[in-house]
Short mmCIF file of C-alpha atoms and ligand atoms in Angstrom, two decimals:
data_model
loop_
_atom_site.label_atom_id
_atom_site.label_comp_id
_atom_site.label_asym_id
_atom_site.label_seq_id
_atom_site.Cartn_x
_atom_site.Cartn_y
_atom_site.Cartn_z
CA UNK A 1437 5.91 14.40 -5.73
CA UNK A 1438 2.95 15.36 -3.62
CA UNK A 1439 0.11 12.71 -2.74
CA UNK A 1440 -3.17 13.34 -2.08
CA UNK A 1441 -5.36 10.19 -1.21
CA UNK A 1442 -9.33 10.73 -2.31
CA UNK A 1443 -12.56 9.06 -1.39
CA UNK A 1444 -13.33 7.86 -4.41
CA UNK A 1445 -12.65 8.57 -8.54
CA UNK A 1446 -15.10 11.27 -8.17
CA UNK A 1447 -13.67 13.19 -5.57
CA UNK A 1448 -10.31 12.69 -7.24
CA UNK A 1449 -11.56 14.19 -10.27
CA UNK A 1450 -13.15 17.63 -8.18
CA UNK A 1451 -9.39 17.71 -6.48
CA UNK A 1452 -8.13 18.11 -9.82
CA UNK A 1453 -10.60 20.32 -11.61
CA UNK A 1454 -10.03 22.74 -8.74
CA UNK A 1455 -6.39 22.82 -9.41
CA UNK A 1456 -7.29 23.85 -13.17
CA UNK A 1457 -9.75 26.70 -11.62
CA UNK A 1458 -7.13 27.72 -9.07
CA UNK A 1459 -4.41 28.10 -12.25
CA UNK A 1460 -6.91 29.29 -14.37
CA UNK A 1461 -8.01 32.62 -11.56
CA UNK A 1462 -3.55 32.82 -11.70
CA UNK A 1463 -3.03 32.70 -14.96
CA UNK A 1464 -6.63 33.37 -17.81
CA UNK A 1465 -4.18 32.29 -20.95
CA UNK A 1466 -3.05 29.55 -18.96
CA UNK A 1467 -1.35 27.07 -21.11
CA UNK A 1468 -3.11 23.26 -20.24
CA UNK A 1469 -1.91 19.60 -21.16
CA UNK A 1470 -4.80 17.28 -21.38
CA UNK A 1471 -4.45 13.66 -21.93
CA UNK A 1472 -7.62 10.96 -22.65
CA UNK A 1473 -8.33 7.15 -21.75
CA UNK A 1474 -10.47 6.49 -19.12
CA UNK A 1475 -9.46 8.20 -16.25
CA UNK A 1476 -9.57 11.83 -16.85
CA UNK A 1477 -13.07 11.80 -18.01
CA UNK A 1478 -14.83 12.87 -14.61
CA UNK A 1479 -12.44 15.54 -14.60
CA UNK A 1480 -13.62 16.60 -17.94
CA UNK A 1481 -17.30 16.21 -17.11
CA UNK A 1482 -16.86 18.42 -14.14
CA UNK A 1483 -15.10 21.14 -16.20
CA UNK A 1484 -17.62 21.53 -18.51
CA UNK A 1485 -20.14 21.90 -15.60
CA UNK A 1486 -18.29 24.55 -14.18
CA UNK A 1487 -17.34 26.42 -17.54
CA UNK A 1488 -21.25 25.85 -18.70
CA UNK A 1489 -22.09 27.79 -14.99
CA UNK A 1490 -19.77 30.47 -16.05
CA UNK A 1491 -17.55 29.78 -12.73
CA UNK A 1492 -14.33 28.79 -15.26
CA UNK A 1493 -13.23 30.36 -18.65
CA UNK A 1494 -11.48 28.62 -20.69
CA UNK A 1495 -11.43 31.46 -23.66
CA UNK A 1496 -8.23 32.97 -23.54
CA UNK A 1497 -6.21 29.14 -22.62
CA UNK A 1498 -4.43 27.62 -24.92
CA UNK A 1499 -5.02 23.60 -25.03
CA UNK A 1500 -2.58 21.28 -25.53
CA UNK A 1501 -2.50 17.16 -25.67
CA UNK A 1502 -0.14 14.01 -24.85
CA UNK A 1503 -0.47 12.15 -28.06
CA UNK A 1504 -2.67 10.81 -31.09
CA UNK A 1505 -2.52 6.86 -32.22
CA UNK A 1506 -0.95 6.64 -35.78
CA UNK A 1507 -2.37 6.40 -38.36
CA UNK A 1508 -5.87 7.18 -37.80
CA UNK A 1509 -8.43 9.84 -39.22
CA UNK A 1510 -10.01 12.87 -37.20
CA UNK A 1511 -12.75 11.47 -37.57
CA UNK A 1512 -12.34 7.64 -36.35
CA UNK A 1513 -14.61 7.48 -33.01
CA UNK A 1514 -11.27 6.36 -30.96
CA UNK A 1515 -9.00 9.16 -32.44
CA UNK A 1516 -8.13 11.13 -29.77
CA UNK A 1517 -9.06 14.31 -31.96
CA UNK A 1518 -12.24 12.59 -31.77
CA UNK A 1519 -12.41 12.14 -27.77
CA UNK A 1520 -11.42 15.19 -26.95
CA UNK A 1521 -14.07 17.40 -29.01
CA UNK A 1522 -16.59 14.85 -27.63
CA UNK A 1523 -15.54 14.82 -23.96
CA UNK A 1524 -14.30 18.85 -23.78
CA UNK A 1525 -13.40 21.12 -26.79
CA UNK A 1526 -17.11 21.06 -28.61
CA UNK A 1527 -19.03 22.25 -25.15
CA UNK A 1528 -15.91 24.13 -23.63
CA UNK A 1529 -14.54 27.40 -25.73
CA UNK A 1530 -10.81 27.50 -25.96
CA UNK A 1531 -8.79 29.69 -27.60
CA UNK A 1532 -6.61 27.55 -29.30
CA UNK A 1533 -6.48 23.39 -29.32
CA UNK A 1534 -4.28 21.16 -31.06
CA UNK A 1535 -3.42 17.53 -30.80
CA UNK A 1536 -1.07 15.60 -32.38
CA UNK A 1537 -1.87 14.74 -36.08
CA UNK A 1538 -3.05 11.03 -36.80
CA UNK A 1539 -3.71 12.33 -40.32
CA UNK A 1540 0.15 13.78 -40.96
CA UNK A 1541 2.17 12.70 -44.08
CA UNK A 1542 5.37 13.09 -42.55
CA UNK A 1543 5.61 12.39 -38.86
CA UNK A 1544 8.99 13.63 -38.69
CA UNK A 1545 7.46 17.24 -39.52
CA UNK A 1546 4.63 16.82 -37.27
CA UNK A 1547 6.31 16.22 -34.36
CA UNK A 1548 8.71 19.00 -35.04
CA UNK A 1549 5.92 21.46 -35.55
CA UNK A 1550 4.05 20.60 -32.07
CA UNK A 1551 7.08 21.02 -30.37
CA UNK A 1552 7.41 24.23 -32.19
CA UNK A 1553 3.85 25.08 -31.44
CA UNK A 1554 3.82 24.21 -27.21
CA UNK A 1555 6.90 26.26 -26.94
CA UNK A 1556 5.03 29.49 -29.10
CA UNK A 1557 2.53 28.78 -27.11
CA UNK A 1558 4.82 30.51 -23.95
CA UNK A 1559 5.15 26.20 -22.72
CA UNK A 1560 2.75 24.09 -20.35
CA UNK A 1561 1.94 26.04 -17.02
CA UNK A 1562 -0.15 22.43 -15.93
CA UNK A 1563 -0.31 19.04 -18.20
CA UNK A 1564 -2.72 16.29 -16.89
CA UNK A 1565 -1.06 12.89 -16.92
CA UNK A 1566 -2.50 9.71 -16.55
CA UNK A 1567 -0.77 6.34 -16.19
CA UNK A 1568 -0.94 3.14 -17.77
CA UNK A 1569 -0.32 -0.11 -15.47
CA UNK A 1570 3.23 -0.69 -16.98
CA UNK A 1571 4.18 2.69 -15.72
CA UNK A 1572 3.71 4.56 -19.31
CA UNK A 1573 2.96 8.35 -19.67
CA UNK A 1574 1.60 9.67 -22.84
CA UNK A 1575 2.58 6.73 -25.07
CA UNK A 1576 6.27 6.85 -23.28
CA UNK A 1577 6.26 2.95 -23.19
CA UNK A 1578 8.97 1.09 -20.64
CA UNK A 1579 12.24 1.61 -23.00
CA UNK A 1580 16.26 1.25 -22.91
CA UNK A 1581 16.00 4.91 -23.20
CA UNK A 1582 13.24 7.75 -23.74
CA UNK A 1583 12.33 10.28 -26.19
CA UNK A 1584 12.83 13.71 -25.25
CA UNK A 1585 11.09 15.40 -27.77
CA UNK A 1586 7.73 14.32 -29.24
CA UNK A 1587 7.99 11.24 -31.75
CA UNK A 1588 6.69 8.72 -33.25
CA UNK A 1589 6.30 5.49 -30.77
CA UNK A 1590 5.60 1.99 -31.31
CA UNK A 1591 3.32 0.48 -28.53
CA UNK A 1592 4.13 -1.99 -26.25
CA UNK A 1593 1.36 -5.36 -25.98
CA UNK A 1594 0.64 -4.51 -22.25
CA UNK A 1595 -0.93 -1.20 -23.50
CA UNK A 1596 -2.53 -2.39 -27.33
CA UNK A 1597 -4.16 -4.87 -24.76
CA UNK A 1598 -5.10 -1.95 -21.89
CA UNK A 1599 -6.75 -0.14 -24.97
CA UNK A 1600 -8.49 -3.04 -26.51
CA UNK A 1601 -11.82 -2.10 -24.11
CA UNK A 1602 -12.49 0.89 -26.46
CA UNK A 1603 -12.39 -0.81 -29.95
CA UNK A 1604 -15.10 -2.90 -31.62
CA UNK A 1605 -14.01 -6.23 -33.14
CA UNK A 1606 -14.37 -5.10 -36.54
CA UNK A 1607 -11.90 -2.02 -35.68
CA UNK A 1608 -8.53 -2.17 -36.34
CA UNK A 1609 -6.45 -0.88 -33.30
CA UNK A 1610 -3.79 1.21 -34.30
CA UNK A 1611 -0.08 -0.15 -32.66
CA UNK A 1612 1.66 2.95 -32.94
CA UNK A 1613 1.21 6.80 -31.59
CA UNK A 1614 2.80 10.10 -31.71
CA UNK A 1615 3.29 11.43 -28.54
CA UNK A 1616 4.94 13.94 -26.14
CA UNK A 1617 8.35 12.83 -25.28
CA UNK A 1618 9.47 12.87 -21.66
CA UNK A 1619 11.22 15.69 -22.08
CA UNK A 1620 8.14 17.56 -23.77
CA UNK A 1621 5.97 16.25 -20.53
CA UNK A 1622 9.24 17.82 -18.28
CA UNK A 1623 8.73 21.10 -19.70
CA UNK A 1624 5.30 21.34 -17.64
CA UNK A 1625 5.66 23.46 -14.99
CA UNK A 1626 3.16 21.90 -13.09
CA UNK A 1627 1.72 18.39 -13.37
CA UNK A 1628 -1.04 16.76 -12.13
CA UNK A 1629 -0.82 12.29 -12.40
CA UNK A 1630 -4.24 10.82 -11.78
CA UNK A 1631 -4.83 7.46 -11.23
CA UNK A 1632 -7.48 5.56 -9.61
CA UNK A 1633 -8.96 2.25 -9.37
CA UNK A 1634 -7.28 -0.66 -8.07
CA UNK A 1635 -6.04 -1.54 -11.34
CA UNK A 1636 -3.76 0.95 -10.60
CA UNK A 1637 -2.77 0.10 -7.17
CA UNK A 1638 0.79 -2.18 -8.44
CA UNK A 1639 2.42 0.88 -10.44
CA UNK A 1640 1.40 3.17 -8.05
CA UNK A 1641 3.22 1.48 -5.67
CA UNK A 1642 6.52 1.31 -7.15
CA UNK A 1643 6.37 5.20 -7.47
CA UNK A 1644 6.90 4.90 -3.94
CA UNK A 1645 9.40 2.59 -2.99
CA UNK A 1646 12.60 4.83 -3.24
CA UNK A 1647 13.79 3.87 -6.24
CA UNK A 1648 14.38 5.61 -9.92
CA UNK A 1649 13.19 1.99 -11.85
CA UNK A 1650 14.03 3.25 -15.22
CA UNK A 1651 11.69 0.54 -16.81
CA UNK A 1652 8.96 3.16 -15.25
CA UNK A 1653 8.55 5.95 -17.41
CA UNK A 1654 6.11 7.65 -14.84
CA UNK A 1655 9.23 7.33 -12.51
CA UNK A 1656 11.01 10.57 -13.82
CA UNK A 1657 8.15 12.87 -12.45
CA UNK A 1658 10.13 12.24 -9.36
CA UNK A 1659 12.47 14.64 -10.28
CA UNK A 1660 10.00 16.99 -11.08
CA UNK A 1661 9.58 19.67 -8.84
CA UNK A 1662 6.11 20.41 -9.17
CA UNK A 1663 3.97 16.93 -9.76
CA UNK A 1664 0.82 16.41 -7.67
CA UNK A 1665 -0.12 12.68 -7.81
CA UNK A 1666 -3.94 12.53 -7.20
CA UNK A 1667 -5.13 8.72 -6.21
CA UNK A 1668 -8.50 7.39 -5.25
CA UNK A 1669 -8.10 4.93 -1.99
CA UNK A 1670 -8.43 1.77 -4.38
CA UNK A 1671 -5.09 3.18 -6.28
CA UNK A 1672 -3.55 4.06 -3.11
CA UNK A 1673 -3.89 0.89 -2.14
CA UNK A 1674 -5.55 2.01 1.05
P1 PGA B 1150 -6.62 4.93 -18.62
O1 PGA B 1150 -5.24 5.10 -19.39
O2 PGA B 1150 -6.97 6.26 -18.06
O3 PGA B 1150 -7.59 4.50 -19.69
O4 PGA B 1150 -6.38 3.91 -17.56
C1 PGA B 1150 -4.21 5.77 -18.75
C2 PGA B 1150 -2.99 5.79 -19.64
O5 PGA B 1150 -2.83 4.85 -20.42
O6 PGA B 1150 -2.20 6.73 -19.54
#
């Protein structure tokens, strides 16, 4: 895993965009892995800059993301479905996006078919991870054992309280996801893990102290041999 310590969230979130220009001049179908939350919304903003300037072009990429709560409608403000045509897909042209279904009758099926779908697509060529503070990536929660393929998960209290900040009292949060398993995350060839903000700073550490803690999903991108962890000094700890 290669760290690279930034200034501050915003120039953590330029260090990334340029890595999706730099695969993007590679590669114009370029297959990307987006995630949402909090933290990869600078990076977002900054994409659409550049593909609004005309210096990045998206139109022949295929768009991929982690995960979708379960149940919940396109249209609910905190589907993901939701977030990402707010935050990317309605100002940035794709050629293809999909997201896990929120909507899907049979989740089984679903899951099946966006595995199906990422590996049509030719696979990831770069996913964007983020990470929640117990270690999680996608909705990969601390586990006995790990999903390879995308599923169905249930999530843990740690992160229904993490995600609390985006719902209204009125709203009720959805508990479970489908998501990416870590063997769908694996298949990335390259991946970049931001995290910034000191809230980070604990989980970021024990990426680093020499040890595969398999309560840690965000601990396998260790084996990984293309993973580029992006911090912000207050998530360095520095
Ligand atoms: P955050 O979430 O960006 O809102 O901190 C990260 C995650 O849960 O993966």
């Amino acid at each position: 895993m290669k760290k690279v310590v930034c200034d501050n969230y915003e120039a953590a979130c330029i260090f990334a965009a340029d890595m999706f220009s730099k695969q993007l001049e590679r590669k114009p179908k370029s297959v990307f892995g987006f995630a949402t939350g909090g933290t990869p919304l600078g990076i977002y903003k900054e994409l659409t800059k550049r593909a609004v300037a005309g210096s990045m072009d998206f139109s022949q990429s295929c768009a991929f993301n982690l995960d979708e709560y379960y149940p919940i409608s396109r249209t609910h403000p905190q589907s993901f479905y939701h977030y990402m045509n707010k935050n990317l897909f309605s100002k940035v042209k794709f050629h293809s996006t999909d997201i896990p279904s929120g909507e899907a009758t049979d989740i089984d099926t679903e899951c099946k078919r966006y595995d199906a779908a990422i590996k049509a697509s030719g696979g990831i060529d770069l996913q964007l991870l983020g990470i929640g503070t117990n270690g999680h990536i996608g909705f990969n929660e601390p586990s006995a054992s790990y999903s390879l393929h995308t599923n169905f998960m249930r999530l843990t209290a740690d992160t229904i309280n993490a995600n609390s900040r985006f719902f209204s009292s009125e709203e009720t949060q959805p508990t479970e996801a489908i998501s990416m398993g870590i063997g769908t995350i694996f298949a990335a060839r390259s991946i970049i893990l931001l995290a910034t903000g000191a809230g980070k700073a604990q989980i970021v550490r024990k990426l680093f102290d020499a040890k595969l803690h398999t309560d840690v999903p965000a601990c396998f991108l260790l084996l990984h041999p293309d993973v580029t962890l992006i911090l912000d000094k207050e998530a360095a700890g520095a």
